[in-house]
Tab-separated table of C-alpha atoms (C1' of nucleotides) in Angstrom:
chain	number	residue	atom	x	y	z
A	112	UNK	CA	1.686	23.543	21.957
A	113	UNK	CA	5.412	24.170	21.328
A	114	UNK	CA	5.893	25.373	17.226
A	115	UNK	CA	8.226	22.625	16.525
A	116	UNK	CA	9.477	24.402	13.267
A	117	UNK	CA	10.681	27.746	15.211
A	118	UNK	CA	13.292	25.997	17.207
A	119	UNK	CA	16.848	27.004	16.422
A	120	UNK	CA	20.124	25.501	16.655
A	121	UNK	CA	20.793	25.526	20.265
A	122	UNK	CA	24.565	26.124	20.760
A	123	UNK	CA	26.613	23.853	23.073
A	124	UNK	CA	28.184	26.317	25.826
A	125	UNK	CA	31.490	24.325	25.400
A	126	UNK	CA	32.137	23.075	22.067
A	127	UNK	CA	29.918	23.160	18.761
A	128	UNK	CA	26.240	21.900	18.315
A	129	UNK	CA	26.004	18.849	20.750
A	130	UNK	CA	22.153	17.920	22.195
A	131	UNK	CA	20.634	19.644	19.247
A	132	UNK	CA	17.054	18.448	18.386
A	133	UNK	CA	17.481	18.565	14.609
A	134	UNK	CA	15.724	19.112	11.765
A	135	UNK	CA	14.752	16.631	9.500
A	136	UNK	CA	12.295	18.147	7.564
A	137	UNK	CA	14.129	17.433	4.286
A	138	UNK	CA	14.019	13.812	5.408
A	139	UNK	CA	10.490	13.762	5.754
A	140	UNK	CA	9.630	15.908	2.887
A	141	UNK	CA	11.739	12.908	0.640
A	142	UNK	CA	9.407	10.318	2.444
A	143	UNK	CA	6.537	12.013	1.305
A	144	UNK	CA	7.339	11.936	-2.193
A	145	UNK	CA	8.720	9.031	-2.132
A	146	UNK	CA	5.159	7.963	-1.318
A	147	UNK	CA	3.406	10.034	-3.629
A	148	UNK	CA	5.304	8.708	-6.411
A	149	UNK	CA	4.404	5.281	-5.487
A	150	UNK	CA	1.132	5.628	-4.450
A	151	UNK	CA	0.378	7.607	-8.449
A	152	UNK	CA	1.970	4.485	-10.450
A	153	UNK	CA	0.442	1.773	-7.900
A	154	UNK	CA	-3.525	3.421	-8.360
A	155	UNK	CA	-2.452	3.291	-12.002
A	156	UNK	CA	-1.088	-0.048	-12.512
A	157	UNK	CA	-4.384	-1.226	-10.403
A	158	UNK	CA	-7.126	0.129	-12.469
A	159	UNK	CA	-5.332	-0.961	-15.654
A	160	UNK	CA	-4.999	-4.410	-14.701
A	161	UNK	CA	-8.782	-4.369	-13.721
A	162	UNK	CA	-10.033	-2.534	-16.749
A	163	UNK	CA	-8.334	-4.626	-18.989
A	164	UNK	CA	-7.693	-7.882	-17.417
A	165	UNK	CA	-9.939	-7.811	-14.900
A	166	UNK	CA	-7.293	-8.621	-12.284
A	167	UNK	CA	-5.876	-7.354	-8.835
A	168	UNK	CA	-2.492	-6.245	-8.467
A	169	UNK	CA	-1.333	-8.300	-5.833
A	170	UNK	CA	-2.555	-11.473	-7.723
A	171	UNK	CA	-0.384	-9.885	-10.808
A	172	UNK	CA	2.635	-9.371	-8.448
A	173	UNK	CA	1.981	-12.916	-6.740
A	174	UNK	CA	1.914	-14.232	-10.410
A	175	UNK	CA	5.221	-12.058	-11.345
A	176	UNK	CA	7.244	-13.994	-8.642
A	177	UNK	CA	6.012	-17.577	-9.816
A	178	UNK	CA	6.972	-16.331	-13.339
A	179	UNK	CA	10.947	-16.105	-12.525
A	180	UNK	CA	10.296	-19.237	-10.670
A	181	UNK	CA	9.813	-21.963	-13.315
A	182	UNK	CA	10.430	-24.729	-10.392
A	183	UNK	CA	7.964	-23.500	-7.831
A	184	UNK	CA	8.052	-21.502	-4.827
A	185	UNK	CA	7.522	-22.409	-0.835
A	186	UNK	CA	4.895	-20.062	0.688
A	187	UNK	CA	7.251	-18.422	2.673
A	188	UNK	CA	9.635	-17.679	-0.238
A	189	UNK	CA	6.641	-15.886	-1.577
A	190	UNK	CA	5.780	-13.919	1.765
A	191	UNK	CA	9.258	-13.110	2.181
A	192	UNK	CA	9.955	-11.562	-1.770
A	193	UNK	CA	7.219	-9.740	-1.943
A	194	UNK	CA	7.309	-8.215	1.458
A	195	UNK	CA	3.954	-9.425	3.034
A	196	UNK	CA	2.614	-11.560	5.510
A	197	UNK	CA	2.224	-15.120	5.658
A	198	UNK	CA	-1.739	-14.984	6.255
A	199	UNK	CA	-1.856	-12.714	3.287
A	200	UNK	CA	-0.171	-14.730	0.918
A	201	UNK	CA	-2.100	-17.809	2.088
A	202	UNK	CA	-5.453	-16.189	0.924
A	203	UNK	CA	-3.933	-15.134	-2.006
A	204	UNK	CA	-2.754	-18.692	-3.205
A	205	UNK	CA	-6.304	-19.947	-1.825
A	206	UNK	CA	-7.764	-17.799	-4.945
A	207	UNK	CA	-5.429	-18.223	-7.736
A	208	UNK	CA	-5.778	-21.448	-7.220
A	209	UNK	CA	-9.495	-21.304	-6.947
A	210	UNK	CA	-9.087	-19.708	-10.496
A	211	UNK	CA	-7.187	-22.245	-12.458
A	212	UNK	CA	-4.019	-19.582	-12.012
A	213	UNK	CA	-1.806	-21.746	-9.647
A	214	UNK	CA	-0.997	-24.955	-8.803
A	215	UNK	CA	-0.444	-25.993	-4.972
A	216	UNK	CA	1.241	-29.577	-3.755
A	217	UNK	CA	2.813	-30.391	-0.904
A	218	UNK	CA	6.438	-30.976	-0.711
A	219	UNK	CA	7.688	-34.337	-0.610
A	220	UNK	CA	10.154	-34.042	1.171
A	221	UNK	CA	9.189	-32.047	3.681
A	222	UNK	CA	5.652	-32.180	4.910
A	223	UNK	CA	5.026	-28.593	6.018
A	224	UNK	CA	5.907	-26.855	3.257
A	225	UNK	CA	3.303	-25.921	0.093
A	226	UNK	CA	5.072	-25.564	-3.178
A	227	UNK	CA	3.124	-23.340	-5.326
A	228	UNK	CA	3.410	-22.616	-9.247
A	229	UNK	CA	1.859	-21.479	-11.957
A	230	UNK	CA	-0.196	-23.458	-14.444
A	231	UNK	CA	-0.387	-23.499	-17.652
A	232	UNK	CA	-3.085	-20.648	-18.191
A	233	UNK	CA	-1.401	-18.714	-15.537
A	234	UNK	CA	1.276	-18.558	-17.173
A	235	UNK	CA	-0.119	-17.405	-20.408
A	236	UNK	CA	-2.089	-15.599	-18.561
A	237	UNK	CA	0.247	-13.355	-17.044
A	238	UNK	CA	2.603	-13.033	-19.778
A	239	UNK	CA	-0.139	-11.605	-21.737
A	240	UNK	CA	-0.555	-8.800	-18.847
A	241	UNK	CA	2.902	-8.522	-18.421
A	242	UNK	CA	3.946	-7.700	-22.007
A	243	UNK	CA	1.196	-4.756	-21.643
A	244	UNK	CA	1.760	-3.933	-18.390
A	245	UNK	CA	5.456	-3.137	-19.310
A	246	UNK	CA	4.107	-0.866	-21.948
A	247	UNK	CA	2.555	1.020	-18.945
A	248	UNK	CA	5.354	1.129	-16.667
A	249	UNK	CA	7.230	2.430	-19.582
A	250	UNK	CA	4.483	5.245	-20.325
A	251	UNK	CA	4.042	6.241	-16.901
A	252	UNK	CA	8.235	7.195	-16.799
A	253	UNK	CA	8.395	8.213	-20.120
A	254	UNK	CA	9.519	11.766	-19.022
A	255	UNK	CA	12.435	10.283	-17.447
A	256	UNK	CA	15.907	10.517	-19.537
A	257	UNK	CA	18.539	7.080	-19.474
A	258	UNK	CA	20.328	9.060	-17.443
A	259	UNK	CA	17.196	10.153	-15.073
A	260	UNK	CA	16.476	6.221	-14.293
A	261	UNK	CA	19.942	5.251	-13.974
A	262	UNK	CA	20.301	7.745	-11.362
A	263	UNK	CA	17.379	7.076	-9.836
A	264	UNK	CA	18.295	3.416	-9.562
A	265	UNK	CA	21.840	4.123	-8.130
A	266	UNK	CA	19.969	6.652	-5.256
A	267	UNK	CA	17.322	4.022	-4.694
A	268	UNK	CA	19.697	1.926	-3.828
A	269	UNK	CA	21.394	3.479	-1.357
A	270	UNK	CA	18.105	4.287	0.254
A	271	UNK	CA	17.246	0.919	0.317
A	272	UNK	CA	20.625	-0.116	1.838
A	273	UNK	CA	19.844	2.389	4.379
A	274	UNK	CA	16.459	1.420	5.244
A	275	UNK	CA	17.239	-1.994	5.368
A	276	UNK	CA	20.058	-0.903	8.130
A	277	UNK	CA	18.074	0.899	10.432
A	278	UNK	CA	15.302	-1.436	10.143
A	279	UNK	CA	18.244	-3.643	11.294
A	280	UNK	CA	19.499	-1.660	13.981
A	281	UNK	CA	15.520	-1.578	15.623
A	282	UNK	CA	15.433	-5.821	15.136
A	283	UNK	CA	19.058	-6.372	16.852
B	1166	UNK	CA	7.843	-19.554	-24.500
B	1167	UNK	CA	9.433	-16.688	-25.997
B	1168	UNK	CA	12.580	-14.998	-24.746
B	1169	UNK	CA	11.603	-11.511	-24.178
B	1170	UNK	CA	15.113	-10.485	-23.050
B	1171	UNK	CA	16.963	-12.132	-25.814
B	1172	UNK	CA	15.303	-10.279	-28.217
B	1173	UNK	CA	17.745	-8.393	-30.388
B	1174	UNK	CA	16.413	-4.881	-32.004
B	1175	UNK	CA	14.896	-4.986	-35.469
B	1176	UNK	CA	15.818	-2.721	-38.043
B	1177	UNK	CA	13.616	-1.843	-40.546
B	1178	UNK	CA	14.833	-2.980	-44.092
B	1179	UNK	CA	14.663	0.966	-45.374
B	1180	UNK	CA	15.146	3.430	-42.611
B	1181	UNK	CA	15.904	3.245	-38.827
B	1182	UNK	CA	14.469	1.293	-35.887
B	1183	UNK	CA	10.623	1.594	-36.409
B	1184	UNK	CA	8.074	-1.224	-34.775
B	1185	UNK	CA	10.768	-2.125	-33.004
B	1186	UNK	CA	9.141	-4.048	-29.939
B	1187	UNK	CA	10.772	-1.621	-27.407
B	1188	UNK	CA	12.649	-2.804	-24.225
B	1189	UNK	CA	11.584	-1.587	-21.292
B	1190	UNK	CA	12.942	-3.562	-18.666
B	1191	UNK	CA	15.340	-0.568	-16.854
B	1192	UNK	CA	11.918	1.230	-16.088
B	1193	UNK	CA	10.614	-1.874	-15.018
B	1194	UNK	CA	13.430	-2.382	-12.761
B	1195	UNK	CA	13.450	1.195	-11.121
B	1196	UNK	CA	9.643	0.970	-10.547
B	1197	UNK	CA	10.246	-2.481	-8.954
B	1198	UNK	CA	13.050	-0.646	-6.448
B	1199	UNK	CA	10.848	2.279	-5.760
B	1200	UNK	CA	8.015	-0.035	-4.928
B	1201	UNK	CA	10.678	-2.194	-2.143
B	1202	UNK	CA	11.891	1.163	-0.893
B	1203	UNK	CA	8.142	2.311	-0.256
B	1204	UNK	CA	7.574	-0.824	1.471
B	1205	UNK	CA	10.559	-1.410	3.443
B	1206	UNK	CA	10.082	2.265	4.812
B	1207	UNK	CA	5.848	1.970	4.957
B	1208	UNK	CA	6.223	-1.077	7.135
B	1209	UNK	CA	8.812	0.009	9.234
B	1210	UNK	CA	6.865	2.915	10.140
B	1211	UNK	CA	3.609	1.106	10.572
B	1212	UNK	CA	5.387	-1.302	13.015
B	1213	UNK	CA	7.001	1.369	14.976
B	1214	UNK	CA	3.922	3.355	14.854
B	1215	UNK	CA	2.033	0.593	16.222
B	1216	UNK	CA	4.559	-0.469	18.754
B	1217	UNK	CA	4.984	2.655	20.073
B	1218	UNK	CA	1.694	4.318	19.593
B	1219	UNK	CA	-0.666	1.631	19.089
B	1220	UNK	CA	-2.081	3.452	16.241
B	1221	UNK	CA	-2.155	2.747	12.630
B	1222	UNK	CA	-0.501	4.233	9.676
B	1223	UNK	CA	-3.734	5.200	7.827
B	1224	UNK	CA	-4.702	7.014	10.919
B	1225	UNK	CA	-0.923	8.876	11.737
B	1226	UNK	CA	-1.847	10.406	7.919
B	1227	UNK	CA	-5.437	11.020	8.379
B	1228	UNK	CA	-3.847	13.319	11.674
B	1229	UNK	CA	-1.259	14.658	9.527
B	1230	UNK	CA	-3.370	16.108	6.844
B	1231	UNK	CA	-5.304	17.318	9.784
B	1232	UNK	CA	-2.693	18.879	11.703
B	1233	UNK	CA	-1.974	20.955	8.559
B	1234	UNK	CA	-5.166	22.206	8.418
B	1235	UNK	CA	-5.985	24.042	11.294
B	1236	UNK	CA	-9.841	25.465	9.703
B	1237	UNK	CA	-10.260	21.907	8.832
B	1238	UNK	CA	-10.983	19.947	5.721
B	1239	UNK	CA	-13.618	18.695	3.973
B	1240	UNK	CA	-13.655	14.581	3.223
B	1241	UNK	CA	-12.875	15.074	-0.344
B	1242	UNK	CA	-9.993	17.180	0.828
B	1243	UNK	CA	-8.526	14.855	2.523
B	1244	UNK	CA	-9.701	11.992	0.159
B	1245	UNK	CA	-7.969	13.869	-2.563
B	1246	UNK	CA	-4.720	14.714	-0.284
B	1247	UNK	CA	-4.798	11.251	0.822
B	1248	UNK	CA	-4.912	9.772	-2.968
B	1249	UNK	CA	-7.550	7.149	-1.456
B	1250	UNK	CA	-11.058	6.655	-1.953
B	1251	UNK	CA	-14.082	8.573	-0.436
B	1252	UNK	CA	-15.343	5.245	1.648
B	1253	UNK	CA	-12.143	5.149	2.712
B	1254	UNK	CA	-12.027	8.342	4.652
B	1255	UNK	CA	-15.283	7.717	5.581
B	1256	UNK	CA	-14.451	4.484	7.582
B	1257	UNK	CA	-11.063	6.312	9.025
B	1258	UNK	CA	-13.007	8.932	10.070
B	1259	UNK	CA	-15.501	7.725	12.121
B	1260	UNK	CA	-12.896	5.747	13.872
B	1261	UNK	CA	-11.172	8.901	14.487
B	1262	UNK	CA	-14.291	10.498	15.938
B	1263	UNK	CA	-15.085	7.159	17.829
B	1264	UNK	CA	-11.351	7.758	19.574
B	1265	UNK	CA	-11.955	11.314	20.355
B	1266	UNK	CA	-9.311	12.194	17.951
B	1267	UNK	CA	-11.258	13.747	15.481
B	1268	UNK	CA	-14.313	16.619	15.510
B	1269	UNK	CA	-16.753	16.327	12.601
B	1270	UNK	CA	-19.721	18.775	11.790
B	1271	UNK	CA	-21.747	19.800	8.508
B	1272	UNK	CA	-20.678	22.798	6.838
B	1273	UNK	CA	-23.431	25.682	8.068
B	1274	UNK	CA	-23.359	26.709	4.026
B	1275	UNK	CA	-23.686	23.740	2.501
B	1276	UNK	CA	-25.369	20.875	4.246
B	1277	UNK	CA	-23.565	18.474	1.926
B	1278	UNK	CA	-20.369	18.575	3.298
B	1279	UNK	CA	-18.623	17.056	6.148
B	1280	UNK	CA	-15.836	19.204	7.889
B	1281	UNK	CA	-13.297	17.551	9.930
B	1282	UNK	CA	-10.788	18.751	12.347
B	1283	UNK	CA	-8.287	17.455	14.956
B	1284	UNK	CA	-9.840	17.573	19.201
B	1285	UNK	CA	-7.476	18.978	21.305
B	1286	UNK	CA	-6.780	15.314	22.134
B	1287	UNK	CA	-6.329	14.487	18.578
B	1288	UNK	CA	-3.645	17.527	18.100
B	1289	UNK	CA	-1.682	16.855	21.431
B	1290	UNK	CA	-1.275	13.194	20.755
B	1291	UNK	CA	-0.073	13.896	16.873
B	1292	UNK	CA	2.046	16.476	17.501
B	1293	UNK	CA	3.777	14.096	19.982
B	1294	UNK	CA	3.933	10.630	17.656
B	1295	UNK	CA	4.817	13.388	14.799
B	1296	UNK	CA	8.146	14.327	16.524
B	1297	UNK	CA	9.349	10.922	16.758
B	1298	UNK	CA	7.964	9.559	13.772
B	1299	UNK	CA	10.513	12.406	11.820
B	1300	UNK	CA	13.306	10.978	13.608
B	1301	UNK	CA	12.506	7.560	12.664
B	1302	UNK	CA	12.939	8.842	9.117
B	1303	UNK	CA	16.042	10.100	9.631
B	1304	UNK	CA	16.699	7.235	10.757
B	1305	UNK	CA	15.732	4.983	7.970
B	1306	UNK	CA	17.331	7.429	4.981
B	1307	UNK	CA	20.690	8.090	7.136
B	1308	UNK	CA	23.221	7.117	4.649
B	1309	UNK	CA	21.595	9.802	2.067
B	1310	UNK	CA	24.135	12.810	2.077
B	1311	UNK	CA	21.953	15.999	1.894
B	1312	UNK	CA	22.807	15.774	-1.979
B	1313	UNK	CA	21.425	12.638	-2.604
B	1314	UNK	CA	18.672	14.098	-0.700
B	1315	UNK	CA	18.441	17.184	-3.122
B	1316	UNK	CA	19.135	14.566	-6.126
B	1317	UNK	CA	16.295	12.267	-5.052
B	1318	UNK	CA	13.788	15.017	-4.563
B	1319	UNK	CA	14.776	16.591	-7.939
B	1320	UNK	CA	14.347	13.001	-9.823
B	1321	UNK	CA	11.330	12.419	-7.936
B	1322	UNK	CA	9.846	15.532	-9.032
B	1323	UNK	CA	10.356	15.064	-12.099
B	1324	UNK	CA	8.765	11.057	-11.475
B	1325	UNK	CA	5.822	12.480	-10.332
B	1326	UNK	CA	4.936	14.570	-13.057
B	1327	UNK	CA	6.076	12.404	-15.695
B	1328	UNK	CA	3.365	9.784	-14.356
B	1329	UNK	CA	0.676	12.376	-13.747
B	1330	UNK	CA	1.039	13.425	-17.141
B	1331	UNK	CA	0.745	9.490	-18.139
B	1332	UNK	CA	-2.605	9.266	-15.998
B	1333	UNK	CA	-4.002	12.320	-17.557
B	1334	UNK	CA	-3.073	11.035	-21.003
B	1335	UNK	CA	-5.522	7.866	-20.286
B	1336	UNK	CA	-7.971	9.700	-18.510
B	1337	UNK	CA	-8.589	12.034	-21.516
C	78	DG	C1'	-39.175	27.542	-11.153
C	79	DG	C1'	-37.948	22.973	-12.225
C	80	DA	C1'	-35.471	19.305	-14.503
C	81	DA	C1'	-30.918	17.848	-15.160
C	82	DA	C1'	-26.232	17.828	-14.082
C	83	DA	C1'	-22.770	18.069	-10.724
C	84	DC	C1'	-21.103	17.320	-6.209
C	85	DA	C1'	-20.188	15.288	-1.364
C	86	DT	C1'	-20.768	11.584	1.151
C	87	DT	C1'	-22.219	6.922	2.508
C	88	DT	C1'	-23.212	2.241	1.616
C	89	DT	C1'	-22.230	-2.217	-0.291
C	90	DA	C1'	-19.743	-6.189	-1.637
C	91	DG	C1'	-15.624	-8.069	-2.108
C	92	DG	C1'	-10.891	-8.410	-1.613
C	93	DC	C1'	-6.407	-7.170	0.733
C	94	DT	C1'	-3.518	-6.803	4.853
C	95	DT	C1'	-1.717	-7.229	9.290
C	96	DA	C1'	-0.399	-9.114	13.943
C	97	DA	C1'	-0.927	-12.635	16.847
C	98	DA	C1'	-2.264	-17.112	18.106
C	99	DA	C1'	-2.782	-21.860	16.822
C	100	DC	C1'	-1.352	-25.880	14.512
C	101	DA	C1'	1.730	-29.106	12.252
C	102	DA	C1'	6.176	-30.976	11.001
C	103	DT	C1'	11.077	-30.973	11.352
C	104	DT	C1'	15.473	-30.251	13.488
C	105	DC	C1'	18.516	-29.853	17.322
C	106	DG	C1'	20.816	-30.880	21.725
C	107	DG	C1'	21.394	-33.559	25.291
D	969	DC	C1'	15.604	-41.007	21.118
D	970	DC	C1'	12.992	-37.535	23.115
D	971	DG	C1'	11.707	-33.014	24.579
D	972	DA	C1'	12.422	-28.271	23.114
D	973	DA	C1'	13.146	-25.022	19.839
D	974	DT	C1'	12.451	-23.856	15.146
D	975	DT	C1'	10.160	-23.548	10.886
D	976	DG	C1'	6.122	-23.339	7.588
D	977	DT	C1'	1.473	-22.584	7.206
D	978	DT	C1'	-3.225	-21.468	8.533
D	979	DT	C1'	-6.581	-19.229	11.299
D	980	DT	C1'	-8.595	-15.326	13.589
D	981	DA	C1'	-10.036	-10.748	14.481
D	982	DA	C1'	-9.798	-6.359	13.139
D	983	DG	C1'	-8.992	-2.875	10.135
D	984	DC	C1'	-7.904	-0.996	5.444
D	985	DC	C1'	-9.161	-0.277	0.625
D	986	DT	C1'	-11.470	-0.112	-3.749
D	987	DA	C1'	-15.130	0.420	-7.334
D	988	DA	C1'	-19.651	1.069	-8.021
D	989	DA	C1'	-24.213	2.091	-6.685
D	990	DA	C1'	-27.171	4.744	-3.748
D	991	DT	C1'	-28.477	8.961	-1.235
D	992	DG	C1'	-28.975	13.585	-0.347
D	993	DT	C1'	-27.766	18.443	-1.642
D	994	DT	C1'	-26.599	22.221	-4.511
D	995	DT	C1'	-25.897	24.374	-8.893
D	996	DT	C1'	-26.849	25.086	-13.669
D	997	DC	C1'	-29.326	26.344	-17.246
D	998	DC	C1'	-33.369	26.466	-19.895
DNA sequence: GGAAAACATTTTAGGCTTAAAACAATTCGG
DNA sequence: CCGAATTGTTTTAAGCCTAAAATGTTTTCC
């Protein structure tokens, strides 16, 4: 088994470092805690919501989207802002609504389409959880200086950008 | 309903800003763009992981902690590595061993613990999704100049511990 | 030594998630 | 206007994941 981390720059006869199989262990090391970080506030976020509202994160996030949408959302709208798939979000719906959270009708207009939103104890629902649930967010990066999170936020962007790119570049 | 952004801050009639109902919304933001970069990157991995491997994400890092451990690792190891649960790495696991990726025995000293370790198989096959899987990561954070790298790692860091602390703090 | 606490793992019940296929409705091009 | 592509949703099959309870083992400490 070839030790992948004792290969060295292998020199181009001609000109400079062409061919070279490079390193991208700083790369991957970012990924990782990239990860990490998420993973530590997501497991936190998700047992507070259950302990104290007795309610799964993705319904809260599902919720969150409706919130910023006063006039409804399509299905797909959903699936598509919150980065999951169709089948998911259709199970999802299937229970909030189950629970008195949401409110489903088809569009008028356009037969195929389910318009979800919330009702009115889903909304005071989640703006209960939410007004708490900031208070969490805001704990869980208290360490973090103005001038930590703006940076952060410039940084994630440009990894996002860049993600989005090559994800992209692999689609085209 | 209330407008939670339009609220102003409230000075206290004698001294400074006290009970002021705090606005948290930047950390709100940043933890909602570290959550889309996780994702974007997560399932962009999984895909090409599965596309190219026809293996799944959960299993890729079940290997990788492996792979790093060539004496093995116990199941709370990894479950603790892994920041999932122990029935979890119990499902994972016996898939693994199902697959011939994974060896599993109990510990000679102490008969309640499982050790785990990568088959031959399990190592060649890594080792050879693991060297294209760090390219694909290079791939996805390309437009990161090795000091945004640096940067991001740094604030990260500092992320990390700032919500570990925050966990702690409720778990006490 | 033996009960109690601690530990490692598995089981259980329920929910989340995905990819792919199936279904339904609309739009588009000829 | 009609068949073909497209779009929106649901279904299916399989796997992932969690919290909590159950099981078996070891350690602790009286």
């Amino acid at each position: 088994m070839p030790a992948v981390s004792d290969c060295t720059k292998m020199l181009d006869s001609e000109t400079k470092a062409v061919e070279t199989p490079e390193d991208h262990a700083e790369e991957l090391r970012l990924w990782l805690r990239l990860l990490t970080c998420t993973t530590l506030v997501e497991g936190e976020v998700r047992g507070r919501l259950r302990q104290r509202f007795d309610v799964t994160l993705p319904r809260f996030d599902l919720m969150a989207q409706l919130d910023k949408a006063p006039d409804g959302m399509t299905l797909s709208d959903v699936s598509k802002r919150m980065m999951v798939s169709n089948g998911n979000v259709t199970g999802l719906v299937e229970r909030l609504v189950e629970s008195g959270h949401l409110d489903r009708r088809t569009s008028e207009t356009d037969r195929r389409v389910q318009v979800i939103r919330l009702t009115k104890l889903g909304r005071a629902e989640f703006r209960r959880m939410a007004a708490e649930h900031e208070t969490w967010i805001a704990d869980l990066f208290a360490e973090l200086t103005p001038k930590d999170v703006r940076e952060l936020m410039r940084l994630l962007a440009k990894t996002k950008a860049s993600a989005q790119k090559s994800a992209a570049r692999r689609r085209s």
